[in-house]
mmCIF file of C-alpha atoms and ligand atoms in Angstrom:
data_model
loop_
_atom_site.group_PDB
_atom_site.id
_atom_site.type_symbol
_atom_site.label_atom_id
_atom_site.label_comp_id
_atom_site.label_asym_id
_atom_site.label_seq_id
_atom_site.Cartn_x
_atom_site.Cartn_y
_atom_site.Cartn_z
ATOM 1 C CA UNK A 1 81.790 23.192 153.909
ATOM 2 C CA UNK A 2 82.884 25.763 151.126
ATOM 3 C CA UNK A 3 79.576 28.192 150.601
ATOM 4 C CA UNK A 4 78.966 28.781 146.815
ATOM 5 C CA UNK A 5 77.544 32.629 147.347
ATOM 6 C CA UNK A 6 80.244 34.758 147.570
ATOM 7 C CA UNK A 7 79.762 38.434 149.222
ATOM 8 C CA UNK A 8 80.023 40.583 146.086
ATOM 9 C CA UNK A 9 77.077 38.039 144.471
ATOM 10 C CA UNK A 10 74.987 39.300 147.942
ATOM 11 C CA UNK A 11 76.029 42.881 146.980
ATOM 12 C CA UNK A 12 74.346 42.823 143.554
ATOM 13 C CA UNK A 13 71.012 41.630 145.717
ATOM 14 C CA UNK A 14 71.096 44.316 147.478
ATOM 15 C CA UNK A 15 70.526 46.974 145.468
ATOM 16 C CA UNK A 16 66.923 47.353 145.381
ATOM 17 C CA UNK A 17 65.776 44.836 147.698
ATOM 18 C CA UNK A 18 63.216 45.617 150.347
ATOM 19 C CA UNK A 19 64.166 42.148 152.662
ATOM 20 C CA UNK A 20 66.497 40.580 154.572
ATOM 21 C CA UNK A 21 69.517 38.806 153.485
ATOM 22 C CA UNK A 22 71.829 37.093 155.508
ATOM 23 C CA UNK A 23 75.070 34.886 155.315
ATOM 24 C CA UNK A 24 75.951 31.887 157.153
ATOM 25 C CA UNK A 25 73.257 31.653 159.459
ATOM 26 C CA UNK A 26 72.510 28.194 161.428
ATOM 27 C CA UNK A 27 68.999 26.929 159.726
ATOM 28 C CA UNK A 28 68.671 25.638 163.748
ATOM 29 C CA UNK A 29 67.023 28.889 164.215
ATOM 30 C CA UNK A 30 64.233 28.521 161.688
ATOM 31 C CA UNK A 31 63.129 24.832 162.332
ATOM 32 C CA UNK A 32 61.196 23.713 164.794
ATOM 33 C CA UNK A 33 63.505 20.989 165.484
ATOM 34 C CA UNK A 34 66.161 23.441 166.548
ATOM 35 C CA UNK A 35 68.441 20.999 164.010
ATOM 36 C CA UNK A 36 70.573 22.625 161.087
ATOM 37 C CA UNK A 37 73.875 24.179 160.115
ATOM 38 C CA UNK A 38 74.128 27.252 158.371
ATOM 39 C CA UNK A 39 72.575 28.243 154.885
ATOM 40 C CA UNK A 40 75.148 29.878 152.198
ATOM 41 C CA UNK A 41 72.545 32.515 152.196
ATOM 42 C CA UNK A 42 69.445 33.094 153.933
ATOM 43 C CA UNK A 43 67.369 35.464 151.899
ATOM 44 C CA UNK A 44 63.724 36.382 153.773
ATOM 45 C CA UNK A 45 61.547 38.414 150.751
ATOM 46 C CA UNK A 46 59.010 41.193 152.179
ATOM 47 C CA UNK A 47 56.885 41.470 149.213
ATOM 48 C CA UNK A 48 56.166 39.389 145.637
ATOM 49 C CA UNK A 49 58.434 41.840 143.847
ATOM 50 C CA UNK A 50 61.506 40.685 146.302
ATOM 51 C CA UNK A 51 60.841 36.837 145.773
ATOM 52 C CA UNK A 52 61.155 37.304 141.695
ATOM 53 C CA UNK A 53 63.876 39.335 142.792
ATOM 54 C CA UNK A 54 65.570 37.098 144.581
ATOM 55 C CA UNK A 55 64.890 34.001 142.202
ATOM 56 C CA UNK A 56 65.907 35.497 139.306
ATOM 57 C CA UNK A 57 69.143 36.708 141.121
ATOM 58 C CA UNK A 58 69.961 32.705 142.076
ATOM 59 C CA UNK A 59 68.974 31.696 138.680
ATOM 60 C CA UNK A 60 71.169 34.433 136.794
ATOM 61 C CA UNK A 61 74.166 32.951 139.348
ATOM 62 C CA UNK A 62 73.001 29.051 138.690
ATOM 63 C CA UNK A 63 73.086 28.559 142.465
ATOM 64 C CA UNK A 64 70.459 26.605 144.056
ATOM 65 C CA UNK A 65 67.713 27.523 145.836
ATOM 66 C CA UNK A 66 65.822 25.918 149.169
ATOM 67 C CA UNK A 67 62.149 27.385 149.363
ATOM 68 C CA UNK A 68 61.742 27.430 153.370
ATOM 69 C CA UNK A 69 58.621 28.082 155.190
ATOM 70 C CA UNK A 70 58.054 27.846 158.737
ATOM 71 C CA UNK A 71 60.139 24.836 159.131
ATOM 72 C CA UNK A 72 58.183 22.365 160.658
ATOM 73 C CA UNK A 73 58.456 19.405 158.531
ATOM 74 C CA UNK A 74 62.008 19.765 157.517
ATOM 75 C CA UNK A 75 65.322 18.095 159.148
ATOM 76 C CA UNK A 76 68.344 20.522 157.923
ATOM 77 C CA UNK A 77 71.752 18.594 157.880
ATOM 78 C CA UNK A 78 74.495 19.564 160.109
ATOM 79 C CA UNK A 79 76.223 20.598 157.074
ATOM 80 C CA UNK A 80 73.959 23.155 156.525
ATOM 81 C CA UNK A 81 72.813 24.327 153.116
ATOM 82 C CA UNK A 82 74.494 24.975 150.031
ATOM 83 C CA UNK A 83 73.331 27.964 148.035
ATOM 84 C CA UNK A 84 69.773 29.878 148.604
ATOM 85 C CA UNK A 85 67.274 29.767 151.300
ATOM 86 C CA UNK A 86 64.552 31.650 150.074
ATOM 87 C CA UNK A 87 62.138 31.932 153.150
ATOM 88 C CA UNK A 88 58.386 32.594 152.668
ATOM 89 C CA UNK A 89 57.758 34.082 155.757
ATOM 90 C CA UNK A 90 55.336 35.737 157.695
ATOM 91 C CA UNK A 91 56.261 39.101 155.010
ATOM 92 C CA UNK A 92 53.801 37.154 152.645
ATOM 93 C CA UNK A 93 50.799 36.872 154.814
ATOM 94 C CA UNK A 94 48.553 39.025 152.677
ATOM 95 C CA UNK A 95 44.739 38.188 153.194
ATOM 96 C CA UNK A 96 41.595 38.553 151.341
ATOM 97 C CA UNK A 97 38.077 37.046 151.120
ATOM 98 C CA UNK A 98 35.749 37.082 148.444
ATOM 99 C CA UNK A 99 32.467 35.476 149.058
ATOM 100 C CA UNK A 100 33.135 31.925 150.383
ATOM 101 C CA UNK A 101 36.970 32.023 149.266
ATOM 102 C CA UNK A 102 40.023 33.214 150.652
ATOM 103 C CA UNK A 103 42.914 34.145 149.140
ATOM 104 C CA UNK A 104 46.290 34.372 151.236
ATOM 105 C CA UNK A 105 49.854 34.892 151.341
ATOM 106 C CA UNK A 106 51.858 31.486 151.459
ATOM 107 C CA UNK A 107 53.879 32.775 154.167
ATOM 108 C CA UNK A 108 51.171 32.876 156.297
ATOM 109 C CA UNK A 109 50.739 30.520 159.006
ATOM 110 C CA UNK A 110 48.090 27.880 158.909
ATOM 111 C CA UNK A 111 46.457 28.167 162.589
ATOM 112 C CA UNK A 112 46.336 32.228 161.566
ATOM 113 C CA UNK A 113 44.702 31.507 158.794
ATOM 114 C CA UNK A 114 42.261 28.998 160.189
ATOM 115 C CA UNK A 115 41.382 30.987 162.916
ATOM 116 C CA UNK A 116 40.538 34.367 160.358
ATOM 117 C CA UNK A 117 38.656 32.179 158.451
ATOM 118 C CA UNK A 118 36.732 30.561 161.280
ATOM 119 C CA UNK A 119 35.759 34.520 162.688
ATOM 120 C CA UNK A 120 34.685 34.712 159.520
ATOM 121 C CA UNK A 121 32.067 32.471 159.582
ATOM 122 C CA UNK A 122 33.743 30.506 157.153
ATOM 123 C CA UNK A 123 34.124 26.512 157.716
ATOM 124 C CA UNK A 124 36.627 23.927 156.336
ATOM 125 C CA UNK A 125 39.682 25.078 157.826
ATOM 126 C CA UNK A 126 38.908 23.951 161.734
ATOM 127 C CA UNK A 127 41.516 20.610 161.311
ATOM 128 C CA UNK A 128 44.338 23.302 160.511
ATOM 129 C CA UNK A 129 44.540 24.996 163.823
ATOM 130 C CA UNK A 130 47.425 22.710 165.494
ATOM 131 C CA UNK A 131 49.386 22.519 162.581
ATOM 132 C CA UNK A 132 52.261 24.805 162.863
ATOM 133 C CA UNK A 133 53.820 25.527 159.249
ATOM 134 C CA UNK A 134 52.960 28.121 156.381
ATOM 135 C CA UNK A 135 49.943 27.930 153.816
ATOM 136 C CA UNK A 136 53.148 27.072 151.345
ATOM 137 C CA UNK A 137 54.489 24.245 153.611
ATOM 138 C CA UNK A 138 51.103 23.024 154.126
ATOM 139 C CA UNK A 139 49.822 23.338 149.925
ATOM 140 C CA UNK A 140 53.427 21.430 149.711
ATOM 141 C CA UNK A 141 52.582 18.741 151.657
ATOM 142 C CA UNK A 142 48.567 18.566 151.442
ATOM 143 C CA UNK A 143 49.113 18.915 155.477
ATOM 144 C CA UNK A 144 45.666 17.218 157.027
ATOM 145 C CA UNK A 145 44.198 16.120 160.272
ATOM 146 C CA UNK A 146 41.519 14.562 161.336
ATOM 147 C CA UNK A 147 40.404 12.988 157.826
ATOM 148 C CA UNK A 148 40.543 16.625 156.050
ATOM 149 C CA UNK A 149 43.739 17.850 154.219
ATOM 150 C CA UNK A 150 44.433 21.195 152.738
ATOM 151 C CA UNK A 151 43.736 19.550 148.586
ATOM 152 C CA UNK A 152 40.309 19.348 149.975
ATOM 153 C CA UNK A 153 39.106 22.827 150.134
ATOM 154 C CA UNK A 154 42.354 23.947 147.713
ATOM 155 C CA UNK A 155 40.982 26.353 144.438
ATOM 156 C CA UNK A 156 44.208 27.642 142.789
ATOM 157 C CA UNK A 157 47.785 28.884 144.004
ATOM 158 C CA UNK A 158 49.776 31.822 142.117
ATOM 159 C CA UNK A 159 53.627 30.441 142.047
ATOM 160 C CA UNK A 160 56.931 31.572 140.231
ATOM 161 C CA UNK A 161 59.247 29.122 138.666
ATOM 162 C CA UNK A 162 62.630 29.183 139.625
ATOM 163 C CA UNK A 163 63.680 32.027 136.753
ATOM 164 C CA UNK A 164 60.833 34.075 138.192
ATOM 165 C CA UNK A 165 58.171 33.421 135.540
ATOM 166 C CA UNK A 166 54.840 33.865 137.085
ATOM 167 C CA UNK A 167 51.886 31.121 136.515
ATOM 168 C CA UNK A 168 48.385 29.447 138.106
ATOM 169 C CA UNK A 169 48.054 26.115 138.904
ATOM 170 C CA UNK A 170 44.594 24.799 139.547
ATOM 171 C CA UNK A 171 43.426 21.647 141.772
ATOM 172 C CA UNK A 172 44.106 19.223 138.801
ATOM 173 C CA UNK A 173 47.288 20.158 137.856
ATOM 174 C CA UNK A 174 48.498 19.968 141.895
ATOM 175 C CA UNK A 175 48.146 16.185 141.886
ATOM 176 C CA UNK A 176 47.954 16.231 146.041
ATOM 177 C CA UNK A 177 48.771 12.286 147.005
ATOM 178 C CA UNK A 178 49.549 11.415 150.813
ATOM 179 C CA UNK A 179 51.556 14.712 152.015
ATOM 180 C CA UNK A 180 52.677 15.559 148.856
ATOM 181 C CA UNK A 181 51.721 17.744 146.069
ATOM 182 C CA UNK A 182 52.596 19.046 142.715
ATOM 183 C CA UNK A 183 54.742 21.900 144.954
ATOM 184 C CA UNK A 184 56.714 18.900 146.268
ATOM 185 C CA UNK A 185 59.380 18.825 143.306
ATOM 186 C CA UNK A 186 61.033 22.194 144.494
ATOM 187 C CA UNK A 187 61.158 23.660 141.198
ATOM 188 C CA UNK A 188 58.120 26.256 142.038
ATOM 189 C CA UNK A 189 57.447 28.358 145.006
ATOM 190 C CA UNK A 190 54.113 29.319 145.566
ATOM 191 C CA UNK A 191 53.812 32.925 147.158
ATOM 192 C CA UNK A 192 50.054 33.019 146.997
ATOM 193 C CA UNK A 193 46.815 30.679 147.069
ATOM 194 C CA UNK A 194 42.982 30.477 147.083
ATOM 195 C CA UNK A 195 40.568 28.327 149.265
ATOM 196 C CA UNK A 196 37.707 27.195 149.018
ATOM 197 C CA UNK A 197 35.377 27.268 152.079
ATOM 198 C CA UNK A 198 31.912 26.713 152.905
ATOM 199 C CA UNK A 199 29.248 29.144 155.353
ATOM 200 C CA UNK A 200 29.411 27.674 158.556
ATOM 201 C CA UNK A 201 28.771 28.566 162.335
ATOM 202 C CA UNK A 202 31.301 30.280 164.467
ATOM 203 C CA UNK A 203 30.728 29.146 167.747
ATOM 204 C CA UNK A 204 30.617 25.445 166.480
ATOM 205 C CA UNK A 205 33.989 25.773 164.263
ATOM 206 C CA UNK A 206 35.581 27.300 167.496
ATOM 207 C CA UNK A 207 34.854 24.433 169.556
ATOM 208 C CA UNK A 208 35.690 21.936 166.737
ATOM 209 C CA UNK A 209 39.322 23.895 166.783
ATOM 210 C CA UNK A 210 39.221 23.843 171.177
ATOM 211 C CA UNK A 211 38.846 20.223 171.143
ATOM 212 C CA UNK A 212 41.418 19.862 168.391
ATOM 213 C CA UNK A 213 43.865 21.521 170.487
ATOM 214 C CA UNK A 214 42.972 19.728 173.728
ATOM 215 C CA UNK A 215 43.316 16.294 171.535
ATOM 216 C CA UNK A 216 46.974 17.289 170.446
ATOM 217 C CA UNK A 217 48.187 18.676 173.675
ATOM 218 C CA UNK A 218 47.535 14.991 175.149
ATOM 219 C CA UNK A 219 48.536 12.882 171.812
ATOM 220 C CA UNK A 220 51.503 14.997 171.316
ATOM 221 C CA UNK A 221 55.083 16.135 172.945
ATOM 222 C CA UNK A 222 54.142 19.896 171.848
ATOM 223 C CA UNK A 223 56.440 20.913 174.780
ATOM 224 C CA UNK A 224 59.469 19.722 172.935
ATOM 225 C CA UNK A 225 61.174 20.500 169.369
ATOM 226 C CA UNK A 226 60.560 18.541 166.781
ATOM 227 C CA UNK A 227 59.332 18.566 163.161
ATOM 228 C CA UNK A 228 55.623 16.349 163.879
ATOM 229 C CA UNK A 229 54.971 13.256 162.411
ATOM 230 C CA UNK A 230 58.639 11.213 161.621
ATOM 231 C CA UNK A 231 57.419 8.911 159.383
ATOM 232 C CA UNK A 232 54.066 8.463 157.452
ATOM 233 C CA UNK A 233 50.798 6.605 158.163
ATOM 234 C CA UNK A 234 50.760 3.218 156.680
ATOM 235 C CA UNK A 235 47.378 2.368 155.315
ATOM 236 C CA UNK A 236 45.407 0.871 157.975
ATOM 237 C CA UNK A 237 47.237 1.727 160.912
ATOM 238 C CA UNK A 238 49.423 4.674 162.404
ATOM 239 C CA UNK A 239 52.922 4.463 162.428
ATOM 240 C CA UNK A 240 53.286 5.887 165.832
ATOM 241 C CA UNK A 241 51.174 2.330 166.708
ATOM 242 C CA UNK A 242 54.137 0.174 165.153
ATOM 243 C CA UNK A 243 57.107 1.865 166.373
ATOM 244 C CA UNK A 244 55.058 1.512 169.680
ATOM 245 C CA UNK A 245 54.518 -2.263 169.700
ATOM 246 C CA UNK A 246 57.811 -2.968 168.584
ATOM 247 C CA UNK A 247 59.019 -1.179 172.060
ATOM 248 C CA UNK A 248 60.490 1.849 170.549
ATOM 249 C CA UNK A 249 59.138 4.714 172.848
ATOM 250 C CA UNK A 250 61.666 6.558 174.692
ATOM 251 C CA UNK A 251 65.237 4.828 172.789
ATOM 252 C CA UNK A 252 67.658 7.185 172.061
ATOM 253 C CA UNK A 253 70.455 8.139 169.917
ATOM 254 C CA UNK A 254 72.965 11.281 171.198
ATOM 255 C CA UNK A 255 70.089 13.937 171.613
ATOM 256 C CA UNK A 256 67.428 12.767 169.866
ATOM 257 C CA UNK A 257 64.177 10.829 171.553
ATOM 258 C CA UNK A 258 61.180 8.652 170.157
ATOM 259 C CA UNK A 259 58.652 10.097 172.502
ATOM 260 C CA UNK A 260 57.678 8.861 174.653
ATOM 261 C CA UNK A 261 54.096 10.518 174.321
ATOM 262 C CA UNK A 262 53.576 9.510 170.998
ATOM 263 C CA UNK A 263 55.920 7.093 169.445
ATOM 264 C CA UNK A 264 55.901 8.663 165.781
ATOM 265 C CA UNK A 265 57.338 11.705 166.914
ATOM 266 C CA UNK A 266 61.303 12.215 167.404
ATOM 267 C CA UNK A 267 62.233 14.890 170.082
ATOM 268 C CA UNK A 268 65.157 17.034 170.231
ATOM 269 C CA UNK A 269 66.247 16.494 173.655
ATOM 270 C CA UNK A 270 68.474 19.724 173.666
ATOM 271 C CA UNK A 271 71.475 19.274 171.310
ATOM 272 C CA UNK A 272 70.459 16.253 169.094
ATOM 273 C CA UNK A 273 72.234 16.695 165.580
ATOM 274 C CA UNK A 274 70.525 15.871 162.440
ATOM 275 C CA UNK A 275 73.232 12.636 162.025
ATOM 276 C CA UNK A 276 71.297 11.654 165.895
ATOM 277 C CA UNK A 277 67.884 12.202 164.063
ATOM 278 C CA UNK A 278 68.947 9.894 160.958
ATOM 279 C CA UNK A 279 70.491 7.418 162.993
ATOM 280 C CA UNK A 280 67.841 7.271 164.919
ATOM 281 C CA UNK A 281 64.616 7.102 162.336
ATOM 282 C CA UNK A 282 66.729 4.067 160.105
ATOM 283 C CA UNK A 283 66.656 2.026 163.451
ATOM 284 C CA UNK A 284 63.027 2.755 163.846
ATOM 285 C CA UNK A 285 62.969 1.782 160.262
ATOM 286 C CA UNK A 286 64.746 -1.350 160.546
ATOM 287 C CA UNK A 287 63.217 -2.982 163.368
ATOM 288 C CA UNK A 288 59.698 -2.228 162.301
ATOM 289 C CA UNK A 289 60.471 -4.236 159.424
ATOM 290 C CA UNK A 290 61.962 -7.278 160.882
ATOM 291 C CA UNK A 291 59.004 -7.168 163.464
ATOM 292 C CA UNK A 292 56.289 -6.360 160.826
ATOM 293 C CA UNK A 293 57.035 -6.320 157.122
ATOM 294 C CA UNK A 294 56.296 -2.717 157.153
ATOM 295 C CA UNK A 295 58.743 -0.171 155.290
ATOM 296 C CA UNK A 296 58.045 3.209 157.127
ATOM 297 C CA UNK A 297 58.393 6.025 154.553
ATOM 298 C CA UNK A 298 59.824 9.373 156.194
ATOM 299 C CA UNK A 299 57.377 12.255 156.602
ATOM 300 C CA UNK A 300 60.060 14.595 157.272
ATOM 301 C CA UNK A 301 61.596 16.394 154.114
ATOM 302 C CA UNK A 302 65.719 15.910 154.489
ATOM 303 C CA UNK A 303 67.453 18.604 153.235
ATOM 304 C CA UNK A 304 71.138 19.709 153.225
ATOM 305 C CA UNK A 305 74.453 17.994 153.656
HETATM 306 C C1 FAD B 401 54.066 19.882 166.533
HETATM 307 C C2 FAD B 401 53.799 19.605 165.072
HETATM 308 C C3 FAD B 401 52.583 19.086 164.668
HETATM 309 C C4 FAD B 401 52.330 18.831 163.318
HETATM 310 N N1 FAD B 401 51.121 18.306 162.950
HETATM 311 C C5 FAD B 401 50.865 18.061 161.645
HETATM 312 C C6 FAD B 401 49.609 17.512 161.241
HETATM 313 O O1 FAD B 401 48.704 17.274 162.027
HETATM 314 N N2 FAD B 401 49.425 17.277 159.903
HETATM 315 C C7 FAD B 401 50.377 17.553 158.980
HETATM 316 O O2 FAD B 401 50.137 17.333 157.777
HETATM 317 N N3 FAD B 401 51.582 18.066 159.338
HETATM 318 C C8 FAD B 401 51.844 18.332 160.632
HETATM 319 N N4 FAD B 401 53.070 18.849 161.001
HETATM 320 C C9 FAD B 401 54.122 19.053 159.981
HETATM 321 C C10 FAD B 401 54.151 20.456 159.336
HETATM 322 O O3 FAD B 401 53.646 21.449 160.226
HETATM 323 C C11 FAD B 401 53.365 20.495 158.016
HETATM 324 O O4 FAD B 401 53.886 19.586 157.063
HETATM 325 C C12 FAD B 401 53.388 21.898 157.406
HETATM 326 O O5 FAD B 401 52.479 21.960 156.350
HETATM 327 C C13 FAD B 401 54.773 22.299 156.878
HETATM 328 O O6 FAD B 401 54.726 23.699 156.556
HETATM 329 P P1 FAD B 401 56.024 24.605 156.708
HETATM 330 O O7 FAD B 401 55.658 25.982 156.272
HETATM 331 O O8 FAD B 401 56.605 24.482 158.051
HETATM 332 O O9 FAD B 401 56.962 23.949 155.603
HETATM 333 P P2 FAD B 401 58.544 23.676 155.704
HETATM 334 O O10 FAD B 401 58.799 22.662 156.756
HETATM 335 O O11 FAD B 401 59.285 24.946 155.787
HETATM 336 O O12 FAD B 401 58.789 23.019 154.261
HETATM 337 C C14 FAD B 401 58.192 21.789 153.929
HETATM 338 C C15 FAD B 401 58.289 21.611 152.414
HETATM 339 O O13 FAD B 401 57.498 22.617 151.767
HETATM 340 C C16 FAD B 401 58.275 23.383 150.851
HETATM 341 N N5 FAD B 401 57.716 24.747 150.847
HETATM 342 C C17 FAD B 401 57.429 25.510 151.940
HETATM 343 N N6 FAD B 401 56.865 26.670 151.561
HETATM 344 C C18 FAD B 401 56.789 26.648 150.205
HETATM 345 C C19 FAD B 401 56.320 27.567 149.222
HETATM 346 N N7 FAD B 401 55.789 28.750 149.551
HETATM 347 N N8 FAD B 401 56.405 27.225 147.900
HETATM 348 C C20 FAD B 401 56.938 26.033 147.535
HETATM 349 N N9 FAD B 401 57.415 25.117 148.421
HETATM 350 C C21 FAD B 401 57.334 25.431 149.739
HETATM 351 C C22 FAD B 401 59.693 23.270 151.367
HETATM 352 O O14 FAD B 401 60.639 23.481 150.334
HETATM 353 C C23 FAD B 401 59.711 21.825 151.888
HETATM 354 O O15 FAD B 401 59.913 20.924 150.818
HETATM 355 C C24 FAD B 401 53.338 19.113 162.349
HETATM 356 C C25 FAD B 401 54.571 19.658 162.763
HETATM 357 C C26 FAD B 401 54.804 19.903 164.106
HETATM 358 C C27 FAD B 401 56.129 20.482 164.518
#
């Protein structure tokens, strides 16, 4: 694929810019799927001033721009990505409480934040502790478990728009639906956000989180890549319980696996490409609706090609 970021467009980044940049790099390496070719440019901002920085840079060149965060709800084509990944990365973890709110970087990751908040004394962030993206990703998405999701205890989230503008956005204007929020449109990246939490008691939110964990590491393949949940839960019953009955668990296609642990999650077996992935989840698609009139809608945010 021809890359639309040329070197001497990188070179005027440069100048003045505390992060990383680089060119060509496979996106593999920052999903948890281990799927993805390379991004035109990868560009990994260490503080708020670099992220205006670098979106006002992609604006000024009209090239587009791919907010990442930790990568664990995305499948990245084998084509790669054209134009900018902007990653929000661990750079942006910034933390701060205030009474019964915190306010955090949206690079940093949700069990890290769930965890400080829990030490805290602070309750209402117990569910988060498995879930392995960015406060970002998770806004993004309105990540949950376990009946809670992040709209739930969300208060506000700073963002840029793509031509580095800088704005709030409270709880109403987020409109947070079944993993998806106001974020979800890709044309504002939020760098930092405020929860709201409740007084609660630390040894009790530590053993909510425990069992949590010990739930997950017997539900879920958390041995193997992949990017969670494939598809979404239909009202009324899990997907995993569909793909299931309709004697999915453990079919392949080239690399990739329905797991057999839990039959909603695909598994990169060790060199599945993202066309194995696709292949695979519009099978699962199609014979869950022959078998039970049910259109599974994809969980997983495609992105590339
Ligand atoms: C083992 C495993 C278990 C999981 N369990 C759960 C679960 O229980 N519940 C659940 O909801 N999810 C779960 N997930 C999925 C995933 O962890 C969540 O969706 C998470 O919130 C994604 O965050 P991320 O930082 O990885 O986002 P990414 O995957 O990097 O990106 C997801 C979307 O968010 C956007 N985005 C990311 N950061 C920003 C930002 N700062 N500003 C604007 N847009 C941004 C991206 O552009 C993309 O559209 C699981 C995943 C794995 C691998």
């Amino acid at each position: 694929m021809v890359s639309l970021v040329t070197e001497s467009q990188v070179a005027s980044l440069q100048r003045g810019f505390q992060g990383r940049i680089s060119m060509g790099e496979p996106m593999r390496e920052y999903t948890s799927f281990r799927i993805g070719g390379p991004a035109d440019v990868l560009i990994e901002p260490y503080s708020v001033d670099d992220l205006r920085e670098a979106l006002k840079w992609a604006w000024g060149f009209g090239l587009p721009v791919f907010i990442l965060g930790n990568g664990t709800n995305l499948l990245v084509a084998d084509e790669g990505i054209r134009g900018a990944v902007i990653r929000i990365g661990p750079r942006l973890s910034s933390l701060e409480f205030h009474g019964e709110t915190v306010t955090a970087g949206a690079g940093i990751s949700l069990p890290a934040l769930a965890r400080a908040c829990t030490e805290r004394g602070l309750a209402g962030l117990e569910w988060a502790v498995g879930i392995p993206g960015s406060l970002g990703g998770a806004i993004t998405m309105n990540a949950g478990a376990y009946s809670c999701t992040i709209g739930d205890v969300f208060k506000e989230v700073e963002v840029f728009s793509l031509d580095g503008q800088r704005s709030t956005r409270t709880a109403d204007e987020m409109h947070f639906a079944q993993r998806s929020s106001r974020l979800s449109q890709g044309d504002i990246v939020a760098f930092r956000a405020t929860l709201a939490l409740r007084p609660g008691n630390v040894e009790e939110s530590l053993a909510r989180m425990q069992e949590y964990m010990a739930d997950r590491k017997v539900k879920q393949p958390l041995h193997m890549p992949s990017a969670g949940c494939i598809f979404q839960n239909p009202s009324g019953r899990g997907a995993g319980r569909y793909i299931d009955a309709a004697g999915l668990k453990g079919l392949r296609i080239g690399g990739a696996e329905i797991s057999p642990v839990h039959a909603n999650f695909i598994v990169n077996t060790g060199n599945a490409t993202a066309r194995d992935v696709l292949m695979l989840m519009s099978h699962v698609r199609r014979v869950v609706y022959e078998k039970f009139g049910v259109d599974l809608v994809p969980e997983v945010r495609v992105v590339g090609g």
